[in-house]
């Protein structure tokens, strides 16, 4: 199981962490990846930059915008999954 940890600290919240989470959740559900990926929230990751911080494993990605959530998923998450080529 791959865990995507989305920062819901105040900086990230005002920059759209709810929308990023909703967009990622929609991808995970529509592609039936709920047995491979889970989404959880966490407080400030000390990477408060111009966008939402997301931790995957030991890597923190900062600056993810709601409009880029799908691109983020394709670039950073999909390669970590097995058998999840886009439909
Ligand atoms: S509020 Fe998200 S990294 Fe600080």
PDB file of C-alpha atoms and ligand atoms in Angstrom:
ATOM      1  CA  UNK A   1       0.000   0.000   0.000  1.00  0.00           C
ATOM      2  CA  UNK A   2       1.362   3.379  -1.017  1.00  0.00           C
ATOM      3  CA  UNK A   3       0.509   6.218   1.335  1.00  0.00           C
ATOM      4  CA  UNK A   4       0.128   9.773   0.067  1.00  0.00           C
ATOM      5  CA  UNK A   5       0.312  12.219   2.948  1.00  0.00           C
ATOM      6  CA  UNK A   6      -1.196  15.623   2.208  1.00  0.00           C
ATOM      7  CA  UNK A   7      -0.335  18.562   4.404  1.00  0.00           C
ATOM      8  CA  UNK A   8      -3.396  20.178   5.897  1.00  0.00           C
ATOM      9  CA  UNK A   9      -1.434  22.783   7.833  1.00  0.00           C
ATOM     10  CA  UNK A  10      -2.676  26.353   7.549  1.00  0.00           C
ATOM     11  CA  UNK A  11      -0.380  27.471   4.702  1.00  0.00           C
ATOM     12  CA  UNK A  12      -1.182  24.452   2.597  1.00  0.00           C
ATOM     13  CA  UNK A  13      -4.854  24.646   3.508  1.00  0.00           C
ATOM     14  CA  UNK A  14      -5.189  28.159   2.127  1.00  0.00           C
ATOM     15  CA  UNK A  15      -3.354  27.068  -1.013  1.00  0.00           C
ATOM     16  CA  UNK A  16      -5.860  24.355  -1.724  1.00  0.00           C
ATOM     17  CA  UNK A  17      -4.922  21.168   0.111  1.00  0.00           C
ATOM     18  CA  UNK A  18      -8.610  20.195   0.240  1.00  0.00           C
ATOM     19  CA  UNK A  19      -8.893  20.522  -3.525  1.00  0.00           C
ATOM     20  CA  UNK A  20      -5.656  18.612  -4.119  1.00  0.00           C
ATOM     21  CA  UNK A  21      -6.888  15.841  -1.825  1.00  0.00           C
ATOM     22  CA  UNK A  22     -10.264  15.723  -3.586  1.00  0.00           C
ATOM     23  CA  UNK A  23      -8.615  15.570  -7.007  1.00  0.00           C
ATOM     24  CA  UNK A  24      -6.265  12.763  -5.963  1.00  0.00           C
ATOM     25  CA  UNK A  25      -9.116  10.895  -4.287  1.00  0.00           C
ATOM     26  CA  UNK A  26     -11.172  11.140  -7.481  1.00  0.00           C
ATOM     27  CA  UNK A  27      -8.323   9.664  -9.531  1.00  0.00           C
ATOM     28  CA  UNK A  28      -7.778   6.859  -7.026  1.00  0.00           C
ATOM     29  CA  UNK A  29     -11.477   5.988  -6.975  1.00  0.00           C
ATOM     30  CA  UNK A  30     -12.120   6.282 -10.692  1.00  0.00           C
ATOM     31  CA  UNK A  31      -9.128   4.085 -11.488  1.00  0.00           C
ATOM     32  CA  UNK A  32     -10.045   1.621  -8.733  1.00  0.00           C
ATOM     33  CA  UNK A  33      -6.718   2.042  -6.988  1.00  0.00           C
ATOM     34  CA  UNK A  34      -8.094   2.071  -3.452  1.00  0.00           C
ATOM     35  CA  UNK A  35      -6.353  -1.225  -2.702  1.00  0.00           C
ATOM     36  CA  UNK A  36      -3.010   0.262  -3.770  1.00  0.00           C
ATOM     37  CA  UNK A  37      -3.049   3.865  -2.595  1.00  0.00           C
ATOM     38  CA  UNK A  38      -4.290   5.552   0.543  1.00  0.00           C
ATOM     39  CA  UNK A  39      -4.586   9.239   1.182  1.00  0.00           C
ATOM     40  CA  UNK A  40      -4.104  10.716   4.626  1.00  0.00           C
ATOM     41  CA  UNK A  41      -3.660  14.193   6.039  1.00  0.00           C
ATOM     42  CA  UNK A  42      -0.892  15.517   8.250  1.00  0.00           C
ATOM     43  CA  UNK A  43       0.059  18.820   9.771  1.00  0.00           C
ATOM     44  CA  UNK A  44       2.779  21.178   8.617  1.00  0.00           C
ATOM     45  CA  UNK A  45       5.783  19.485   7.006  1.00  0.00           C
ATOM     46  CA  UNK A  46       7.973  22.592   7.233  1.00  0.00           C
ATOM     47  CA  UNK A  47       7.900  23.050   3.468  1.00  0.00           C
ATOM     48  CA  UNK A  48       5.362  25.866   3.344  1.00  0.00           C
ATOM     49  CA  UNK A  49       6.027  27.209  -0.128  1.00  0.00           C
ATOM     50  CA  UNK A  50       3.714  28.307  -2.910  1.00  0.00           C
ATOM     51  CA  UNK A  51       1.481  25.302  -2.915  1.00  0.00           C
ATOM     52  CA  UNK A  52       0.544  22.173  -1.092  1.00  0.00           C
ATOM     53  CA  UNK A  53       3.124  19.836   0.404  1.00  0.00           C
ATOM     54  CA  UNK A  54       2.715  16.123  -0.159  1.00  0.00           C
ATOM     55  CA  UNK A  55       4.866  13.372   1.324  1.00  0.00           C
ATOM     56  CA  UNK A  56       5.285  10.081  -0.451  1.00  0.00           C
ATOM     57  CA  UNK A  57       7.618   7.712   1.348  1.00  0.00           C
ATOM     58  CA  UNK A  58      10.631   9.748   2.405  1.00  0.00           C
ATOM     59  CA  UNK A  59      10.126  12.419  -0.246  1.00  0.00           C
ATOM     60  CA  UNK A  60       8.300  15.677   0.327  1.00  0.00           C
ATOM     61  CA  UNK A  61       6.932  17.343  -2.784  1.00  0.00           C
ATOM     62  CA  UNK A  62       6.090  20.952  -2.184  1.00  0.00           C
ATOM     63  CA  UNK A  63       4.324  23.491  -4.335  1.00  0.00           C
ATOM     64  CA  UNK A  64       1.617  21.204  -5.716  1.00  0.00           C
ATOM     65  CA  UNK A  65      -1.285  23.300  -6.982  1.00  0.00           C
ATOM     66  CA  UNK A  66      -4.860  22.026  -7.175  1.00  0.00           C
ATOM     67  CA  UNK A  67      -4.768  22.495 -10.950  1.00  0.00           C
ATOM     68  CA  UNK A  68      -1.701  20.263 -11.116  1.00  0.00           C
ATOM     69  CA  UNK A  69      -2.961  17.411  -8.965  1.00  0.00           C
ATOM     70  CA  UNK A  70      -3.540  15.090 -11.909  1.00  0.00           C
ATOM     71  CA  UNK A  71      -0.115  15.885 -13.356  1.00  0.00           C
ATOM     72  CA  UNK A  72       1.446  15.270  -9.945  1.00  0.00           C
ATOM     73  CA  UNK A  73      -0.305  11.902  -9.753  1.00  0.00           C
ATOM     74  CA  UNK A  74       0.877  10.851 -13.199  1.00  0.00           C
ATOM     75  CA  UNK A  75       4.434  11.993 -12.621  1.00  0.00           C
ATOM     76  CA  UNK A  76       5.062  10.986  -9.022  1.00  0.00           C
ATOM     77  CA  UNK A  77       2.533   8.363  -7.996  1.00  0.00           C
ATOM     78  CA  UNK A  78       1.676   6.309 -11.034  1.00  0.00           C
ATOM     79  CA  UNK A  79       5.261   5.098 -11.598  1.00  0.00           C
ATOM     80  CA  UNK A  80       5.207   3.654  -8.068  1.00  0.00           C
ATOM     81  CA  UNK A  81       2.135   1.556  -8.748  1.00  0.00           C
ATOM     82  CA  UNK A  82       1.914  -1.759 -10.493  1.00  0.00           C
ATOM     83  CA  UNK A  83      -0.471  -2.440 -13.333  1.00  0.00           C
ATOM     84  CA  UNK A  84      -2.057   0.978 -13.318  1.00  0.00           C
ATOM     85  CA  UNK A  85      -1.531   2.246 -16.831  1.00  0.00           C
ATOM     86  CA  UNK A  86      -4.065   4.920 -17.752  1.00  0.00           C
ATOM     87  CA  UNK A  87      -7.244   3.529 -19.276  1.00  0.00           C
TER      88      UNK A  87
HETATM   89  S1  LIG B   1       1.537  24.203   6.129  1.00  0.00           S
HETATM   90 FE1  LIG B   1       2.007  22.619   4.719  1.00  0.00          FE
HETATM   91  S2  LIG B   1       4.138  22.443   4.796  1.00  0.00           S
HETATM   92 FE2  LIG B   1       3.673  23.965   6.226  1.00  0.00          FE
END
